[in-house]
Short mmCIF file of C-alpha atoms in Angstrom, two decimals:
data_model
loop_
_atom_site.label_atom_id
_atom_site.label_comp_id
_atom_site.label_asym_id
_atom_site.label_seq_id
_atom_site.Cartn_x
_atom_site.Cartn_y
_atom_site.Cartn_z
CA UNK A 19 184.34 38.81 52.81
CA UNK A 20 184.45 42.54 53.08
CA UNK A 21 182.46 45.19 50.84
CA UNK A 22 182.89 48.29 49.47
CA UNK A 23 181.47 51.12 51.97
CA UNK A 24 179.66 54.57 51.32
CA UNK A 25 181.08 53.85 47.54
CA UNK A 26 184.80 55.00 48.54
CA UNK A 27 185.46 51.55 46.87
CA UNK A 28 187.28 50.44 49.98
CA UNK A 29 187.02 46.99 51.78
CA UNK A 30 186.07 46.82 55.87
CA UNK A 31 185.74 44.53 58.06
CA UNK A 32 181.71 44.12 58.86
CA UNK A 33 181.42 46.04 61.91
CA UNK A 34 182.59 49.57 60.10
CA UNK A 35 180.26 48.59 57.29
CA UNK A 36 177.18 50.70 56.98
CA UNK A 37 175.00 51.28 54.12
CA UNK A 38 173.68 55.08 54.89
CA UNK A 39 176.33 57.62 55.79
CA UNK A 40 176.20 59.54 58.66
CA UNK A 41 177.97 61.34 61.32
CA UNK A 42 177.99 57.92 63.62
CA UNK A 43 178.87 55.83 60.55
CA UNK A 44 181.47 58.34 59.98
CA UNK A 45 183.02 58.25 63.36
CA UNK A 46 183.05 54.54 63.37
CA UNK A 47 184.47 54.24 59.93
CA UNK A 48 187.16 56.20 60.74
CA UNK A 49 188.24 54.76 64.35
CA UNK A 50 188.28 51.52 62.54
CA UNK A 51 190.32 52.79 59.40
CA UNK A 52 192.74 54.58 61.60
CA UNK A 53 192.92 54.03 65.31
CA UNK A 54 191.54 50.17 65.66
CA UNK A 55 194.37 47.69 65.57
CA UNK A 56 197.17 50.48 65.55
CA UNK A 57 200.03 49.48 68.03
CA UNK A 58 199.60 51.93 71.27
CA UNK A 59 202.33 53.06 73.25
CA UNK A 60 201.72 55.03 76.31
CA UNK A 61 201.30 55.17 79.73
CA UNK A 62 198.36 57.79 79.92
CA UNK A 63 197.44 56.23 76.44
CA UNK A 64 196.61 52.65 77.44
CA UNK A 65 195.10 54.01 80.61
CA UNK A 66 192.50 55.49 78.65
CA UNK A 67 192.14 52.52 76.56
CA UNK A 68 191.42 50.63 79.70
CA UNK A 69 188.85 52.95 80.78
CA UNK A 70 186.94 53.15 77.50
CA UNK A 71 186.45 49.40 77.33
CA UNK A 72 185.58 49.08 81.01
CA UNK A 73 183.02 51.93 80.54
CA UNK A 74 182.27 50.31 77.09
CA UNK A 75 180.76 47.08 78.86
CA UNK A 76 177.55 46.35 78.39
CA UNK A 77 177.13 49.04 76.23
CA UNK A 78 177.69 50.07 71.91
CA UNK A 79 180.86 51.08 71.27
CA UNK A 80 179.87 53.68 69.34
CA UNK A 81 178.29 54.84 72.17
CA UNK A 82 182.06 55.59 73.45
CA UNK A 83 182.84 56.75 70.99
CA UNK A 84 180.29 59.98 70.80
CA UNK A 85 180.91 60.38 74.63
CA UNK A 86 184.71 60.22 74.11
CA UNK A 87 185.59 63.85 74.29
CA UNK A 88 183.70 64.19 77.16
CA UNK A 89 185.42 61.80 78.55
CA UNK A 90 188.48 63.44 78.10
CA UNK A 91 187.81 66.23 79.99
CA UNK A 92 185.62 64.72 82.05
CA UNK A 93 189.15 62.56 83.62
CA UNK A 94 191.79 65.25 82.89
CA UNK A 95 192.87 63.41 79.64
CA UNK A 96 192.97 60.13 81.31
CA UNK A 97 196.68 60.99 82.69
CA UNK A 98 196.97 58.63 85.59
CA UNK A 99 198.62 60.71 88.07
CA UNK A 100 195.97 63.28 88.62
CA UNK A 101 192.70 60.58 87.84
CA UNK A 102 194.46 58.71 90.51
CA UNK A 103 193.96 62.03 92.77
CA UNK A 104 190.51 61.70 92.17
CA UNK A 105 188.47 61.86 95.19
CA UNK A 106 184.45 61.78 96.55
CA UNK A 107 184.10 65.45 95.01
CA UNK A 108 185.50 63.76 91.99
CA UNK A 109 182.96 60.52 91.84
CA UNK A 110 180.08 62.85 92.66
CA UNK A 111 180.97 65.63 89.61
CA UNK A 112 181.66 62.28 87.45
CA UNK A 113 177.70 61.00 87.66
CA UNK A 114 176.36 64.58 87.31
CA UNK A 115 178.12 64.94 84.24
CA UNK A 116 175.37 63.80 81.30
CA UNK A 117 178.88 63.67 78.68
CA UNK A 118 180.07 60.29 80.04
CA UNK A 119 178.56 56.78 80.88
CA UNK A 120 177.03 57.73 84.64
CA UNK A 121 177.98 54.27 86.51
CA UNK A 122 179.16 54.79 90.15
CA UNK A 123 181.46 51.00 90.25
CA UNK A 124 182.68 51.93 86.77
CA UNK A 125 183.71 55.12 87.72
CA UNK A 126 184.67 54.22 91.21
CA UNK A 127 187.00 51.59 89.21
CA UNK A 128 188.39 54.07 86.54
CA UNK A 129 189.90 56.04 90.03
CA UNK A 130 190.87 53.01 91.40
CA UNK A 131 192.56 51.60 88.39
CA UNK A 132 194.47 54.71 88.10
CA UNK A 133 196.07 54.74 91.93
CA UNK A 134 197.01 50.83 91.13
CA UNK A 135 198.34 52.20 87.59
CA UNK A 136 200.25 54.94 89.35
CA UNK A 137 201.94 52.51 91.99
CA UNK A 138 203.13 49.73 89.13
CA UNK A 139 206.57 48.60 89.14
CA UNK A 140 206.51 49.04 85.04
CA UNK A 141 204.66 51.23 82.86
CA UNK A 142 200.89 49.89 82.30
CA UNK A 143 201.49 50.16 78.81
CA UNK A 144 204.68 47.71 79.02
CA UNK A 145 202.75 45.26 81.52
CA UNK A 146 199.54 45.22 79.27
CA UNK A 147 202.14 44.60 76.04
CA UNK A 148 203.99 42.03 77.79
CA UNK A 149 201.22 39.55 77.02
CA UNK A 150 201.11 39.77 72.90
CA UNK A 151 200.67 36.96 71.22
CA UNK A 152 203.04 35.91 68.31
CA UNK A 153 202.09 37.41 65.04
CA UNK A 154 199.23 35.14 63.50
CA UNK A 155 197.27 35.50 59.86
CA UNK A 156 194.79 37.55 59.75
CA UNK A 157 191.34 36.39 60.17
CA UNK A 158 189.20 35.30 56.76
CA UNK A 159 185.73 36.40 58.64
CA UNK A 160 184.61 37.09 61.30
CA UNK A 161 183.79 33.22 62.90
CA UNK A 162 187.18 32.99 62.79
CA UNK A 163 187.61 36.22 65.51
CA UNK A 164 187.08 34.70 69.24
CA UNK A 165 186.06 36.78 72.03
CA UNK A 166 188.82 35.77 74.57
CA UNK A 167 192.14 34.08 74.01
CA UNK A 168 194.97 32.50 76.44
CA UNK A 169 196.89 35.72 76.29
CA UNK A 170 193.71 37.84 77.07
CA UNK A 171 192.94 35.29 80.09
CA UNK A 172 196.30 35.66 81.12
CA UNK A 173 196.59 39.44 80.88
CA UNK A 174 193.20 39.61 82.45
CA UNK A 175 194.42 37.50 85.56
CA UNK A 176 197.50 39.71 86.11
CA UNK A 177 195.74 43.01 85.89
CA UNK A 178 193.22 41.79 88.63
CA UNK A 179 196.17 40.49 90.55
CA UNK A 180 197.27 43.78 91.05
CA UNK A 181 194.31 45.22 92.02
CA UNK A 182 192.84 46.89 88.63
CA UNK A 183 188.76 46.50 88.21
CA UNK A 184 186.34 45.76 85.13
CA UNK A 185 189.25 43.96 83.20
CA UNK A 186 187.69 40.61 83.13
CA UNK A 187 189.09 38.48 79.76
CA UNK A 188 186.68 39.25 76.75
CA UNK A 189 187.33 43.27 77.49
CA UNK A 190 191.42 42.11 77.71
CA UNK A 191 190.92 40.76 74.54
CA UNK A 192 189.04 43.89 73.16
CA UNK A 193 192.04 45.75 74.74
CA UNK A 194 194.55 43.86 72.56
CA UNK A 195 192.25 43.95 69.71
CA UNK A 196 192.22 48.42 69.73
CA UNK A 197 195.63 48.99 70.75
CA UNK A 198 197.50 46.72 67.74
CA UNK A 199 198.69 43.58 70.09
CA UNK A 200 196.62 41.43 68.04
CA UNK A 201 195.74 41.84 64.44
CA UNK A 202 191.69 41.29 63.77
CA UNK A 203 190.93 43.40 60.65
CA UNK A 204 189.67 40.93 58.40
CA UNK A 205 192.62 39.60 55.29
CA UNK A 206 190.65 41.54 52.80
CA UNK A 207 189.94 44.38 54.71
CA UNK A 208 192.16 47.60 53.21
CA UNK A 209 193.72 48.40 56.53
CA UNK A 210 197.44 47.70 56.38
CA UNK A 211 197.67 47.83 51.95
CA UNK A 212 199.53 50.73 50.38
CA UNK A 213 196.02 52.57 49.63
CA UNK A 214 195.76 52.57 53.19
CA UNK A 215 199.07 53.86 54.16
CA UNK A 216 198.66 56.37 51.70
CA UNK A 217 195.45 57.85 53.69
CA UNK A 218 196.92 57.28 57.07
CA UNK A 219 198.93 60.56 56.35
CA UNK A 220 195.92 62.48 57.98
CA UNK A 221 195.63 60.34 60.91
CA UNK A 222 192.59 59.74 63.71
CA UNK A 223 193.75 60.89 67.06
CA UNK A 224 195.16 57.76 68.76
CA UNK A 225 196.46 59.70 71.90
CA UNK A 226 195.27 61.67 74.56
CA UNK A 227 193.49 64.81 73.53
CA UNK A 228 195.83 67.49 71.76
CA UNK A 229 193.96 70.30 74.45
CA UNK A 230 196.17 68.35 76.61
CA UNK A 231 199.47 68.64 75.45
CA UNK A 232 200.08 65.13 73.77
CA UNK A 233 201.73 64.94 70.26
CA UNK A 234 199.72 62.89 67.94
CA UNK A 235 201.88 60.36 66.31
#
């Protein structure tokens, strides 16, 4: 079960549950309440998404999080055709730059990801979303939330197939998990009730940053 959070008398799932506010609580609270588990569409989108969780390895995601801006500009807005462009300059600005998670083979695969994204046969966001899973129940807590499924090992298998890097199947499965292909806010969490749809009329950004031109849906 779920509890109230920060008093606003609404139910989260655990992991946007804190019991001090601040501005980290804050950020998280809201990324869960109105970006995590929202269906993405989007080329340039889900190529970000696939960055963030590859660069997220290892590491907090609210780490990401409080980089993520940085990130933004640090890529060009994650838009594949000109990360793809990306060259040594590029890699050695990328590790100088304090904003973002300095790793040279995470890096080195965010550039490479995007030339493989660039030369697809289908739109990355299309591929990725060609491996949802039927609708299911939401979970009751979180035991019942696993860390890799078939479709994730599957998806996972495909993207390395065609080249991309740091996709291995728990961070396809985190994928599916933020961009809405699978459903893992907990069944009494608030997400998804009419209280909830009510709020979501002031959204999160769930697109690429507005500096760069991107409507925010």
């Amino acid at each position: 079960m779920t509890d109230p959070v920060d008093g606003d008398g609404h139910h989260r799932c655990s992991w946007a549950r804190f019991t001090q506010d601040s501005p980290s609580a804050r950020l998280y609270r809201e990324y869960h309440d109105f970006e995590w588990g929202v269906p993405l569409r989007g080329a340039d989108a889900m190529f970000e998404r696939v960055c963030l969780e590859a660069f997220q390895s290892g590491l907090s995601w609210i780490t990401i999080l409080r980089k993520r801006e940085s990130f933004r500009r640090a890529f060009d807005g994650f838009r594949i055709e000109r990360v793809a462009a990306f060259g040594a300059a590029d890699v050695e600005r990328l590790l100088a730059d304090s904003g973002i998670v300095r790793n040279r083979a995470k890096i080195e695969a965010a550039i490479g990801n995007a030339r493989v994204a660039a030369e697809l046969d289908t739109a990355l966001d299309e591929l990725v979303w060609s491996f949802a899973p039927p609708a299911r129940p939401r979970p009751r807590n979180g035991a019942e939330i696993p860390a890799t499924s078939v479709e994730s090992i599957a998806l996972a298998k495909e993207l390395k197939r065609r080249g991309f890097r740091f996709v291995g199947p728990t961070t396809a499965y985190a994928l599916m998990q933020a961009t809405g292909m699978v459903d893992d806010h907990l069944a009494d969490c608030w997400v998804g009730g009419e209280a909830h749809r009510a709020a979501a009329a002031i959204t999160f950004r769930t697109q690429v940053s507005a500096m760069i031109g991107d409507r925010e849906e």
